[in-house]
Short mmCIF file of C-alpha atoms and ligand atoms in Angstrom, two decimals:
data_model
loop_
_atom_site.label_atom_id
_atom_site.label_comp_id
_atom_site.label_asym_id
_atom_site.label_seq_id
_atom_site.Cartn_x
_atom_site.Cartn_y
_atom_site.Cartn_z
CA MET A 1 0.00 0.00 0.00
CA ASN A 2 1.42 3.32 -1.00
CA LEU A 3 0.26 5.65 1.73
CA ILE A 4 2.42 8.48 0.58
CA SER A 5 3.42 9.12 -2.98
CA ASN A 6 7.08 9.24 -3.83
CA GLU A 7 6.56 11.93 -6.38
CA ALA A 8 9.39 14.46 -6.47
CA LEU A 9 8.83 17.72 -4.67
CA LEU A 10 8.47 20.89 -6.66
CA PRO A 11 10.50 23.96 -5.69
CA PHE A 12 8.96 25.51 -2.61
CA ASP A 13 9.10 28.26 0.00
CA PHE A 14 8.38 26.98 3.50
CA ILE A 15 7.50 29.98 5.64
CA LEU A 16 7.90 28.97 9.25
CA PHE A 17 6.09 31.27 11.70
CA GLY A 18 7.47 30.55 15.17
CA GLY A 19 10.86 29.55 13.75
CA THR A 20 12.57 30.46 17.03
CA GLY A 21 10.14 28.41 19.13
CA ASP A 22 10.47 25.08 20.90
CA LEU A 23 8.59 22.97 18.36
CA SER A 24 10.65 24.33 15.46
CA ILE A 25 13.94 23.68 17.21
CA ARG A 26 13.07 20.21 18.52
CA LYS A 27 11.02 18.77 15.67
CA LEU A 28 10.43 20.87 12.56
CA ILE A 29 13.98 21.93 11.69
CA PRO A 30 15.42 18.45 12.48
CA SER A 31 12.67 16.87 10.32
CA LEU A 32 13.52 19.11 7.38
CA TYR A 33 17.23 18.37 7.91
CA PHE A 34 16.57 14.62 7.66
CA ARG A 35 14.55 15.03 4.47
CA HIS A 36 17.34 17.21 3.08
CA SER A 37 19.94 14.59 4.01
CA GLU A 38 17.83 11.95 2.21
CA LYS A 39 17.94 14.27 -0.83
CA GLN A 40 14.17 14.62 -0.90
CA LEU A 41 14.10 18.40 -0.94
CA PRO A 42 14.57 20.01 -4.35
CA GLU A 43 17.53 22.33 -4.71
CA ASP A 44 15.26 25.33 -4.97
CA GLY A 45 13.43 24.69 -1.72
CA ARG A 46 13.79 27.47 0.83
CA ILE A 47 12.92 27.60 4.51
CA ILE A 48 12.03 31.12 5.57
CA ALA A 49 11.81 31.31 9.34
CA THR A 50 10.28 34.16 11.29
CA GLY A 51 9.90 35.15 14.92
CA ARG A 52 9.93 38.38 16.89
CA THR A 53 13.57 38.02 17.89
CA ALA A 54 15.72 40.53 16.05
CA MET A 55 18.51 38.83 14.08
CA ASP A 56 19.52 38.18 10.50
CA SER A 57 19.81 34.90 8.61
CA ILE A 58 23.40 34.41 9.68
CA GLY A 59 22.50 34.94 13.34
CA PHE A 60 19.57 32.51 13.05
CA ARG A 61 21.75 29.85 11.41
CA GLN A 62 24.27 30.27 14.23
CA SER A 63 21.54 29.84 16.83
CA LEU A 64 20.35 26.67 15.05
CA ASP A 65 23.93 25.41 15.05
CA VAL A 66 23.91 25.58 18.83
CA GLN A 67 20.36 24.39 19.51
CA VAL A 68 19.37 21.82 16.91
CA ARG A 69 22.28 19.39 16.89
CA GLU A 70 21.20 17.53 20.04
CA HIS A 71 17.74 16.98 18.55
CA ILE A 72 19.20 15.42 15.43
CA GLY A 73 21.42 13.12 17.47
CA GLU A 74 25.19 12.68 17.14
CA GLN A 75 24.95 9.45 15.14
CA ASP A 76 22.76 11.09 12.49
CA PHE A 77 24.51 14.45 12.34
CA ASP A 78 26.78 15.10 9.38
CA GLN A 79 28.56 18.44 9.30
CA LEU A 80 28.74 18.79 5.51
CA THR A 81 25.06 17.91 5.13
CA TRP A 82 24.16 20.33 7.90
CA ASP A 83 26.18 23.14 6.30
CA SER A 84 24.43 22.62 2.98
CA PHE A 85 21.06 22.43 4.73
CA LEU A 86 21.67 25.75 6.48
CA GLN A 87 22.03 27.44 3.10
CA ARG A 88 18.31 26.84 2.55
CA ILE A 89 17.40 28.72 5.70
CA HIS A 90 16.64 32.43 5.86
CA TYR A 91 15.29 34.45 8.75
CA TYR A 92 13.26 37.67 8.98
CA PRO A 93 11.94 39.21 12.17
CA VAL A 94 8.18 39.65 11.77
CA ASP A 95 5.69 40.72 14.41
CA VAL A 96 2.64 38.96 13.05
CA THR A 97 0.25 41.25 14.89
CA ASP A 98 1.58 44.26 12.98
CA PRO A 99 0.07 44.48 9.46
CA ALA A 100 3.12 46.42 8.28
CA GLY A 101 5.40 43.73 9.67
CA TYR A 102 4.95 41.40 6.68
CA GLN A 103 7.01 43.53 4.27
CA PRO A 104 10.20 41.43 4.67
CA LEU A 105 8.20 38.38 3.57
CA VAL A 106 6.70 40.26 0.63
CA ASP A 107 10.22 41.13 -0.52
CA ALA A 108 11.58 37.63 0.07
CA LEU A 109 8.74 35.95 -1.85
CA ALA A 110 8.50 38.38 -4.76
CA GLY A 111 8.80 36.71 -8.16
CA ARG A 112 8.27 33.21 -6.73
CA GLU A 113 4.48 33.05 -7.13
CA GLU A 114 4.65 29.84 -9.19
CA HIS A 115 6.37 27.91 -6.40
CA VAL A 116 4.62 25.90 -3.75
CA ARG A 117 4.24 28.19 -0.77
CA VAL A 118 3.67 26.72 2.69
CA PHE A 119 2.74 28.90 5.67
CA TYR A 120 3.46 26.85 8.78
CA LEU A 121 1.93 28.34 11.93
CA SER A 122 4.07 27.01 14.79
CA VAL A 123 2.79 29.74 17.11
CA ALA A 124 0.17 30.05 19.84
CA PRO A 125 -3.38 29.57 18.47
CA ASN A 126 -4.35 33.19 19.23
CA LEU A 127 -1.95 34.17 16.42
CA PHE A 128 -3.60 31.97 13.77
CA THR A 129 -6.19 34.59 12.87
CA PRO A 130 -3.77 37.57 12.76
CA ILE A 131 -1.41 35.57 10.52
CA ALA A 132 -4.20 34.49 8.16
CA ARG A 133 -5.28 38.11 7.89
CA GLY A 134 -1.71 39.36 7.65
CA VAL A 135 -0.59 37.11 4.79
CA HIS A 136 -3.84 37.82 2.97
CA GLU A 137 -3.57 41.58 3.27
CA ALA A 138 0.08 41.44 2.26
CA GLY A 139 -1.02 39.66 -0.95
CA LEU A 140 1.09 36.60 -0.14
CA ILE A 141 -1.52 33.88 -0.74
CA THR A 142 -1.18 32.34 -4.18
CA GLU A 143 -3.06 29.44 -5.76
CA HIS A 144 -0.08 27.23 -4.84
CA SER A 145 -0.24 28.19 -1.17
CA ARG A 146 -1.10 26.00 1.79
CA VAL A 147 -1.35 26.73 5.48
CA ALA A 148 -0.55 24.32 8.31
CA LEU A 149 -1.96 24.76 11.82
CA GLU A 150 -0.48 23.29 14.96
CA LYS A 151 -2.74 21.96 17.67
CA PRO A 152 -4.61 22.88 19.77
CA LEU A 153 -7.26 24.04 17.37
CA GLY A 154 -9.41 25.90 19.83
CA ARG A 155 -10.56 25.12 23.37
CA ASP A 156 -14.01 23.93 22.42
CA ARG A 157 -16.19 23.63 19.37
CA GLN A 158 -17.06 27.31 19.22
CA SER A 159 -13.50 28.61 19.42
CA ALA A 160 -12.36 25.99 16.89
CA GLU A 161 -15.09 27.16 14.51
CA GLU A 162 -13.99 30.76 14.97
CA ILE A 163 -10.40 29.90 14.02
CA ASN A 164 -11.63 27.83 11.09
CA ASP A 165 -13.87 30.68 9.93
CA SER A 166 -10.98 33.12 9.92
CA LEU A 167 -8.82 30.67 7.98
CA SER A 168 -11.61 29.86 5.54
CA ALA A 169 -12.06 33.56 4.82
CA VAL A 170 -8.72 33.56 3.01
CA PHE A 171 -7.81 29.92 2.24
CA ASP A 172 -9.84 27.14 0.58
CA GLU A 173 -10.39 24.00 2.68
CA GLY A 174 -8.08 22.20 0.23
CA GLN A 175 -5.30 24.56 1.28
CA ILE A 176 -5.72 24.08 5.04
CA TYR A 177 -3.66 21.37 6.77
CA ARG A 178 -4.58 20.72 10.41
CA ILE A 179 -1.77 18.86 12.08
CA ASP A 180 -2.13 16.01 14.48
CA HIS A 181 1.41 14.71 14.57
CA TYR A 182 0.21 11.29 15.74
CA LEU A 183 -0.98 10.72 12.20
CA GLY A 184 2.64 11.07 11.05
CA LYS A 185 3.80 8.20 13.23
CA GLU A 186 4.76 5.03 11.38
CA THR A 187 2.72 2.79 13.67
CA VAL A 188 -0.42 4.86 13.25
CA GLN A 189 -0.12 4.54 9.50
CA ASN A 190 0.60 0.89 10.08
CA LEU A 191 -2.84 0.57 11.63
CA LEU A 192 -4.21 1.32 8.20
CA ALA A 193 -1.77 -1.13 6.61
CA LEU A 194 -2.58 -3.81 9.17
CA ARG A 195 -6.33 -3.49 8.81
CA PHE A 196 -6.68 -2.90 5.10
CA GLY A 197 -3.58 -4.61 3.70
CA ASN A 198 -4.23 -8.00 5.32
CA ALA A 199 -7.33 -10.03 4.60
CA PHE A 200 -7.42 -12.04 7.79
CA PHE A 201 -8.06 -9.23 10.28
CA GLU A 202 -11.23 -7.92 8.67
CA PRO A 203 -13.55 -10.84 9.59
CA LEU A 204 -12.37 -10.54 13.20
CA TRP A 205 -12.60 -6.78 13.39
CA ARG A 206 -16.10 -6.48 14.85
CA SER A 207 -18.23 -6.95 17.89
CA GLU A 208 -18.76 -10.68 17.27
CA ARG A 209 -15.06 -11.30 17.88
CA ILE A 210 -13.72 -8.33 19.83
CA SER A 211 -14.56 -7.88 23.49
CA ASP A 212 -13.04 -4.44 24.13
CA ILE A 213 -10.39 -2.03 22.93
CA GLN A 214 -8.06 -0.08 25.19
CA ILE A 215 -5.97 2.93 24.20
CA THR A 216 -3.38 4.20 26.65
CA VAL A 217 -1.23 7.27 26.15
CA ALA A 218 0.87 7.49 29.32
CA GLU A 219 3.59 10.04 29.91
CA SER A 220 6.12 9.83 32.71
CA LEU A 221 6.93 13.54 32.48
CA GLY A 222 5.00 16.15 34.44
CA VAL A 223 4.12 19.67 33.33
CA GLU A 224 7.22 21.45 34.57
CA GLY A 225 7.95 24.56 32.51
CA ARG A 226 4.59 24.40 30.73
CA GLY A 227 2.35 24.64 33.79
CA ALA A 228 0.64 27.92 32.91
CA PHE A 229 -0.33 26.64 29.45
CA TYR A 230 -1.28 23.18 30.69
CA ASP A 231 -3.45 24.46 33.50
CA GLN A 232 -5.68 26.17 30.93
CA THR A 233 -5.93 22.99 28.89
CA GLY A 234 -5.98 19.70 30.83
CA ALA A 235 -5.67 16.13 29.61
CA LEU A 236 -9.09 15.92 27.94
CA ARG A 237 -8.38 18.81 25.59
CA GLU A 238 -4.66 18.21 25.23
CA MET A 239 -4.70 14.47 24.42
CA VAL A 240 -8.18 13.01 24.01
CA GLN A 241 -9.81 15.52 21.66
CA ASN A 242 -7.08 15.03 19.07
CA HIS A 243 -4.55 12.17 19.37
CA MET A 244 -6.69 9.61 21.15
CA LEU A 245 -9.82 10.15 19.09
CA GLN A 246 -7.69 9.95 15.95
CA LEU A 247 -6.31 6.58 17.05
CA MET A 248 -9.80 5.42 17.89
CA VAL A 249 -11.33 6.39 14.57
CA ILE A 250 -8.55 4.74 12.59
CA LEU A 251 -9.14 1.56 14.56
CA ALA A 252 -12.90 1.72 14.17
CA MET A 253 -13.52 3.12 10.69
CA GLU A 254 -14.95 1.14 7.79
CA PRO A 255 -12.60 0.35 4.90
CA PRO A 256 -12.29 3.48 2.74
CA VAL A 257 -12.67 3.02 -1.00
CA SER A 258 -9.13 4.29 -1.55
CA ILE A 259 -6.27 5.94 0.28
CA ASP A 260 -7.25 9.33 -1.15
CA PRO A 261 -7.56 12.07 1.47
CA ASP A 262 -11.30 12.48 1.27
CA ALA A 263 -12.03 8.77 1.03
CA VAL A 264 -10.16 8.21 4.31
CA ARG A 265 -11.52 11.29 6.03
CA ASP A 266 -15.11 10.51 4.98
CA GLU A 267 -14.85 7.21 6.85
CA LYS A 268 -13.17 8.76 9.87
CA ILE A 269 -15.89 11.32 10.34
CA LYS A 270 -18.59 8.65 10.29
CA VAL A 271 -17.00 7.12 13.39
CA LEU A 272 -16.79 10.46 15.17
CA ARG A 273 -20.45 11.07 14.44
CA ALA A 274 -21.37 7.58 15.63
CA LEU A 275 -19.76 8.05 19.05
CA LYS A 276 -22.48 7.72 21.65
CA PRO A 277 -22.69 11.10 23.37
CA LEU A 278 -21.52 11.26 26.98
CA LYS A 279 -23.75 13.85 28.58
CA GLY A 280 -24.82 14.69 32.13
CA ILE A 281 -24.70 11.81 34.57
CA GLU A 282 -23.63 9.40 31.81
CA ALA A 283 -20.48 11.46 31.33
CA ILE A 284 -19.77 11.27 35.06
CA GLU A 285 -20.35 7.52 35.18
CA ASN A 286 -18.12 6.89 32.20
CA SER A 287 -15.19 9.17 32.97
CA VAL A 288 -12.46 9.54 35.57
CA ARG A 289 -10.45 12.69 36.15
CA GLY A 290 -7.19 12.65 38.07
CA GLN A 291 -4.43 14.98 39.20
CA TYR A 292 -1.00 13.79 40.29
CA ARG A 293 0.49 14.31 43.71
CA ALA A 294 4.16 14.07 44.65
CA GLY A 295 5.65 10.64 44.11
CA ALA A 296 8.79 8.91 42.99
CA PHE A 297 10.40 7.27 39.97
CA SER A 298 13.49 5.09 40.00
CA ASN A 299 15.66 8.21 39.61
CA GLY A 300 14.17 9.99 42.61
CA PRO A 301 11.20 11.93 43.99
CA VAL A 302 9.09 14.26 41.86
CA PRO A 303 6.81 17.11 42.95
CA GLY A 304 3.04 17.06 42.62
CA TYR A 305 1.06 19.06 40.06
CA LEU A 306 0.07 21.75 42.54
CA ASP A 307 3.68 22.12 43.69
CA ASN A 308 4.56 23.84 40.40
CA GLU A 309 5.07 27.56 40.88
CA ASP A 310 3.07 28.56 37.81
CA ILE A 311 -0.03 26.60 38.83
CA PRO A 312 -2.64 27.98 41.26
CA ASN A 313 -2.69 25.84 44.38
CA ASP A 314 -6.44 25.30 44.09
CA SER A 315 -6.29 24.22 40.42
CA THR A 316 -8.79 21.55 39.42
CA THR A 317 -7.27 20.87 36.01
CA GLU A 318 -7.03 17.16 35.24
CA THR A 319 -3.64 15.63 34.42
CA PHE A 320 -5.28 12.24 33.90
CA VAL A 321 -8.45 11.15 32.22
CA ALA A 322 -10.01 7.77 31.55
CA LEU A 323 -13.15 7.32 29.48
CA ARG A 324 -15.44 4.52 28.47
CA ALA A 325 -16.78 5.20 25.00
CA GLU A 326 -19.08 3.33 22.65
CA ILE A 327 -19.69 3.57 18.94
CA ALA A 328 -23.25 3.16 17.74
CA SER A 329 -22.79 1.05 14.62
CA TRP A 330 -23.38 -2.49 13.39
CA ARG A 331 -19.68 -3.23 13.62
CA TRP A 332 -19.10 -1.98 17.14
CA GLU A 333 -22.38 -2.30 19.02
CA GLY A 334 -21.63 -3.37 22.59
CA VAL A 335 -17.83 -3.07 22.36
CA PRO A 336 -16.48 -0.64 24.94
CA PHE A 337 -13.50 1.51 23.98
CA PHE A 338 -11.47 2.52 27.02
CA LEU A 339 -9.25 5.57 26.64
CA ARG A 340 -6.71 6.51 29.28
CA THR A 341 -4.08 9.21 29.31
CA GLY A 342 -2.08 10.96 31.97
CA LYS A 343 1.05 12.72 33.04
CA ARG A 344 3.53 11.36 35.57
CA MET A 345 2.34 7.84 35.02
CA GLU A 346 4.44 4.79 35.71
CA SER A 347 6.09 4.70 32.29
CA LYS A 348 6.02 6.45 28.94
CA THR A 349 3.82 4.10 27.01
CA THR A 350 1.46 4.52 24.11
CA GLU A 351 -0.35 1.36 23.17
CA ILE A 352 -3.53 -0.01 21.73
CA VAL A 353 -4.82 -3.30 23.06
CA ILE A 354 -7.47 -5.21 21.19
CA ASN A 355 -8.92 -7.93 23.39
CA PHE A 356 -10.66 -10.72 21.55
CA LYS A 357 -13.48 -12.80 22.93
CA LYS A 358 -12.84 -16.15 24.51
CA VAL A 359 -13.34 -19.36 22.57
CA PRO A 360 -17.05 -20.26 22.74
CA HIS A 361 -16.34 -23.60 24.38
CA SER A 362 -13.00 -24.63 25.82
CA ILE A 363 -11.86 -28.22 25.44
CA PHE A 364 -8.41 -27.56 26.98
CA PRO A 365 -7.20 -26.89 30.47
CA THR A 366 -5.05 -23.75 30.51
CA ALA A 367 -2.49 -22.32 32.87
CA ASP A 368 -4.62 -19.21 33.31
CA GLY A 369 -8.07 -20.62 32.69
CA PHE A 370 -8.37 -18.47 29.53
CA SER A 371 -8.66 -15.55 31.92
CA THR A 372 -7.01 -13.27 29.39
CA PRO A 373 -8.18 -13.73 25.84
CA ASN A 374 -6.24 -13.42 22.62
CA GLN A 375 -4.84 -9.95 22.29
CA LEU A 376 -3.37 -7.78 19.61
CA ILE A 377 -1.12 -5.19 21.20
CA ILE A 378 0.05 -2.34 19.02
CA ARG A 379 2.71 -0.29 20.75
CA LEU A 380 3.63 3.17 19.55
CA GLN A 381 5.95 4.20 22.36
CA PRO A 382 8.61 3.80 23.61
CA GLU A 383 9.31 1.34 20.79
CA GLU A 384 7.06 0.50 17.87
CA SER A 385 5.92 -3.09 17.87
CA ILE A 386 2.98 -5.36 17.25
CA ARG A 387 2.44 -8.36 19.50
CA MET A 388 -0.17 -11.05 19.27
CA ARG A 389 -1.05 -13.12 22.27
CA ILE A 390 -2.08 -16.63 21.37
CA TYR A 391 -2.41 -19.91 23.20
CA VAL A 392 -0.11 -22.83 22.41
CA LYS A 393 0.33 -26.22 23.99
CA ALA A 394 3.15 -26.04 26.50
CA TRP A 395 5.85 -28.68 25.92
CA GLY A 396 5.40 -31.66 28.15
CA ASP A 397 3.25 -34.72 28.40
CA ASP A 398 0.15 -32.84 29.58
CA ILE A 399 -2.13 -31.11 27.13
CA GLN A 400 -1.91 -27.79 28.88
CA LEU A 401 -2.30 -24.50 27.02
CA GLN A 402 -0.17 -21.50 27.74
CA PRO A 403 -0.28 -17.95 26.36
CA VAL A 404 2.75 -16.80 24.33
CA TYR A 405 3.44 -13.74 22.19
CA LEU A 406 4.20 -13.45 18.50
CA ASN A 407 6.39 -10.37 18.38
CA LEU A 408 7.00 -7.96 15.57
CA ASP A 409 9.56 -5.34 16.54
CA PHE A 410 9.81 -2.70 13.83
CA ASN A 411 13.42 -1.93 14.76
CA ASP A 412 14.43 -5.50 13.95
CA VAL A 413 12.43 -5.64 10.75
CA PHE A 414 13.49 -2.38 9.18
CA GLN A 415 16.82 -1.70 10.87
CA LYS A 416 16.92 1.93 10.01
CA ARG A 417 16.32 5.22 11.70
CA ARG A 418 12.72 5.74 12.72
CA MET A 419 11.42 8.88 11.09
CA ILE A 420 10.21 11.75 13.24
CA ALA A 421 6.42 11.92 12.75
CA TYR A 422 6.80 15.42 11.33
CA GLU A 423 9.09 14.31 8.51
CA ARG A 424 6.26 12.59 6.72
CA LEU A 425 3.77 15.34 7.46
CA LEU A 426 6.04 18.12 6.22
CA LEU A 427 6.69 16.31 2.96
CA ASP A 428 2.98 15.69 2.49
CA LEU A 429 2.34 19.32 3.14
CA ILE A 430 4.78 20.39 0.47
CA ARG A 431 3.42 17.73 -1.90
CA GLY A 432 -0.18 18.69 -1.22
CA ASN A 433 -1.43 15.37 0.18
CA GLN A 434 -4.06 15.88 2.90
CA THR A 435 -4.66 12.22 3.85
CA LEU A 436 -2.87 12.52 7.19
CA PHE A 437 -4.38 15.88 8.14
CA MET A 438 -7.70 16.65 9.79
CA ARG A 439 -10.57 18.13 7.88
CA ARG A 440 -12.66 20.91 9.38
CA ASP A 441 -15.68 18.71 9.98
CA GLU A 442 -13.52 16.14 11.80
CA VAL A 443 -12.27 18.75 14.24
CA ALA A 444 -15.80 20.02 14.82
CA ALA A 445 -17.16 16.51 15.38
CA ALA A 446 -14.39 15.70 17.86
CA TRP A 447 -15.13 18.84 19.88
CA ALA A 448 -18.86 18.12 19.69
CA TRP A 449 -18.21 14.85 21.55
CA ILE A 450 -15.74 16.36 24.04
CA ASP A 451 -17.63 19.54 25.03
CA PRO A 452 -20.53 17.79 26.85
CA ILE A 453 -18.06 15.81 28.96
CA ARG A 454 -16.50 19.03 30.20
CA ALA A 455 -19.94 20.53 30.71
CA ALA A 456 -20.97 17.55 32.88
CA TRP A 457 -17.81 17.84 34.96
CA GLU A 458 -18.74 21.43 35.67
CA GLN A 459 -22.41 20.72 36.27
CA TYR A 460 -21.66 17.95 38.78
CA GLN A 461 -18.60 19.73 40.17
CA TYR A 462 -16.56 16.64 39.43
CA THR A 463 -13.08 17.52 40.69
CA PRO A 464 -10.08 15.31 39.87
CA LYS A 465 -9.13 12.41 42.10
CA ASN A 466 -5.57 12.32 43.37
CA TYR A 467 -3.02 9.82 42.16
CA THR A 468 0.59 9.39 43.14
CA ALA A 469 3.16 10.31 40.51
CA GLY A 470 4.75 7.14 39.13
CA THR A 471 1.55 5.07 39.18
CA TRP A 472 -1.06 4.21 36.55
CA GLY A 473 -3.51 6.86 37.75
CA PRO A 474 -6.32 6.97 40.31
CA GLY A 475 -7.90 3.77 41.53
CA ALA A 476 -11.21 4.98 40.08
CA ALA A 477 -9.83 4.20 36.61
CA ASN A 478 -9.60 0.54 37.61
CA ALA A 479 -13.11 0.70 38.98
CA LEU A 480 -14.32 2.17 35.67
CA ILE A 481 -13.03 -0.73 33.60
CA SER A 482 -13.88 -3.40 36.16
CA LYS A 483 -17.58 -2.56 35.80
CA ASP A 484 -17.30 -4.46 32.49
CA GLY A 485 -15.43 -7.32 34.20
CA LEU A 486 -12.18 -6.15 32.56
CA ARG A 487 -8.84 -4.74 33.61
CA TRP A 488 -6.30 -2.42 32.00
CA ASN A 489 -3.47 -4.12 30.19
CA GLU A 490 -0.39 -3.26 32.23
CA ASP A 491 1.90 -6.18 31.36
P1 NAP B 1 7.03 28.67 21.80
O1 NAP B 1 8.30 27.94 22.12
O2 NAP B 1 6.43 29.52 22.83
O3 NAP B 1 7.31 29.53 20.49
C1 NAP B 1 6.42 30.51 20.05
C2 NAP B 1 6.95 31.15 18.78
O4 NAP B 1 6.01 32.14 18.40
C3 NAP B 1 8.31 31.80 18.93
O5 NAP B 1 9.05 31.53 17.76
C4 NAP B 1 7.95 33.28 19.01
O6 NAP B 1 8.95 34.10 18.49
C5 NAP B 1 6.74 33.33 18.10
N1 NAP B 1 5.91 34.49 18.36
C6 NAP B 1 5.23 34.79 19.48
N2 NAP B 1 4.57 35.95 19.34
C7 NAP B 1 4.83 36.40 18.09
C8 NAP B 1 4.45 37.54 17.35
N3 NAP B 1 3.63 38.47 17.86
N4 NAP B 1 4.92 37.67 16.10
C9 NAP B 1 5.73 36.72 15.58
N5 NAP B 1 6.13 35.61 16.21
C10 NAP B 1 5.69 35.46 17.47
O7 NAP B 1 5.89 27.65 21.34
P2 NAP B 1 6.05 26.16 20.80
O8 NAP B 1 6.16 25.24 21.98
O9 NAP B 1 7.09 26.09 19.75
O10 NAP B 1 4.60 25.89 20.19
C11 NAP B 1 4.18 26.45 18.95
C12 NAP B 1 2.83 25.88 18.57
O11 NAP B 1 2.95 24.47 18.43
C13 NAP B 1 1.74 26.10 19.63
O12 NAP B 1 0.50 26.24 18.98
C14 NAP B 1 1.77 24.79 20.42
O13 NAP B 1 0.53 24.55 21.04
C15 NAP B 1 2.04 23.81 19.29
N6 NAP B 1 2.65 22.56 19.73
C16 NAP B 1 3.85 22.58 20.39
C17 NAP B 1 4.43 21.37 20.76
C18 NAP B 1 5.77 21.34 21.45
O14 NAP B 1 6.25 20.24 21.74
N7 NAP B 1 6.41 22.46 21.71
C19 NAP B 1 3.79 20.15 20.48
C20 NAP B 1 2.57 20.17 19.79
C21 NAP B 1 2.02 21.38 19.42
P3 NAP B 1 10.03 34.85 19.43
O15 NAP B 1 10.42 33.85 20.47
O16 NAP B 1 11.14 35.18 18.51
O17 NAP B 1 9.33 36.00 20.01
#
């Protein structure tokens, strides 16, 4: 399956708003470096970075020299390649809130109207609208232009719609690329390959055979340094509305007729619209909020959420959320989807667990009494792997079944550097392939499901339950899943 075309890139100008920011330094510039080192960027492809910081292109390149190397990694850094890459990079100070501030970009882009032109908005969301207006009024939007938006796209459905309206006033939907970098991860694309490139999963991929699906996105880090931002956001908005719902819809969607952007996104949106709403008391019964307290990891103690200086000591923002969701469709009726995400959890783990139903009638004794069924475990972090748990007869003279794992470790199979998720997304952006980006209606549908959960938390004054840093979250999350006679996969 060819998810991404290999077609050569046309000459382009990649205008990076927020070029001095954290995301650019850690992910975007390294991603472009790797694509340059793989010779995928055409010679006439320029990266035009902007920020408020006053400096010229030479000063910016020097600052990249100091900051970016560690994010590329010593083993992948090549000085000659880096020097040639830097020649692509230009820098102009631009205050995006000042309509007159765009003149340096007007000058830099003059005469290049036929080239692909990407505006990448790696800035706070409150600058999306001023930039859309600014590039429009400066006459910078051509028919070959595209705009990419970082998450979060709004705080709720209404604010997302307002941002989308301001973008739509100057760009066509076909020019707007809403980033969810999870969609750039190899394993997420492999979900599509696994489901729709192999015939044998499809007959099993339904409520007759699957008992439940669990998605865990656990981080071991806390919010240090980002507390002020995080406290306004919380785990539901930061992780569930985008990454986790994206994983869920890719797992649950019907086979699209092709890999074309709209064919895939048409199927994804059907799942979002089929999510059973969680409103009022149902939202309370099917959700758990948590907030971490001081705890310890193997390398020492860590402070609690409220111990951070930039967080009010009466904050009720959740750093953990668990949800039980259902999809109202023929395929998924009665199959609970459990989503769980949190900060300062026991380990950094992102995984999807598909639990299959038990055999209808067991003729074998087993070591574990078939207590845990067959499982497909798709791990995205820390390493990418797919494991299948099956029963075999244990060697010996008894007929005794024992669960074992078939393991597929992507590092062993491909033995090459794992791409940063953004590498793929940035190339697609330049190529003009929207398959791995979110459409406006998808974003709206995701918020439409999330907003009532928040509303119920407010209505019922549901404050987060405490959990100790370094654990798997509050005990209430175990109670949530055990109501279905299940438990979280924590092997
Ligand atoms: P950041 O480190 O705070 O950087 C913000 C950037 O915006 C800086 O380059 C800053 O330039 C520029 N900027 C601020 N005000 C400006 C203005 N008036 N005119 C022009 N430029 C201005 O933020 P970040 O962490 O890189 O995040 C950027 C975006 O990506 C945000 O929407 C964030 O939510 C999203 N995101 C970030 C991450 C991450 O890991 N960092 C992950 C996912 C999504 P100066 O510093 O030169 O003033």
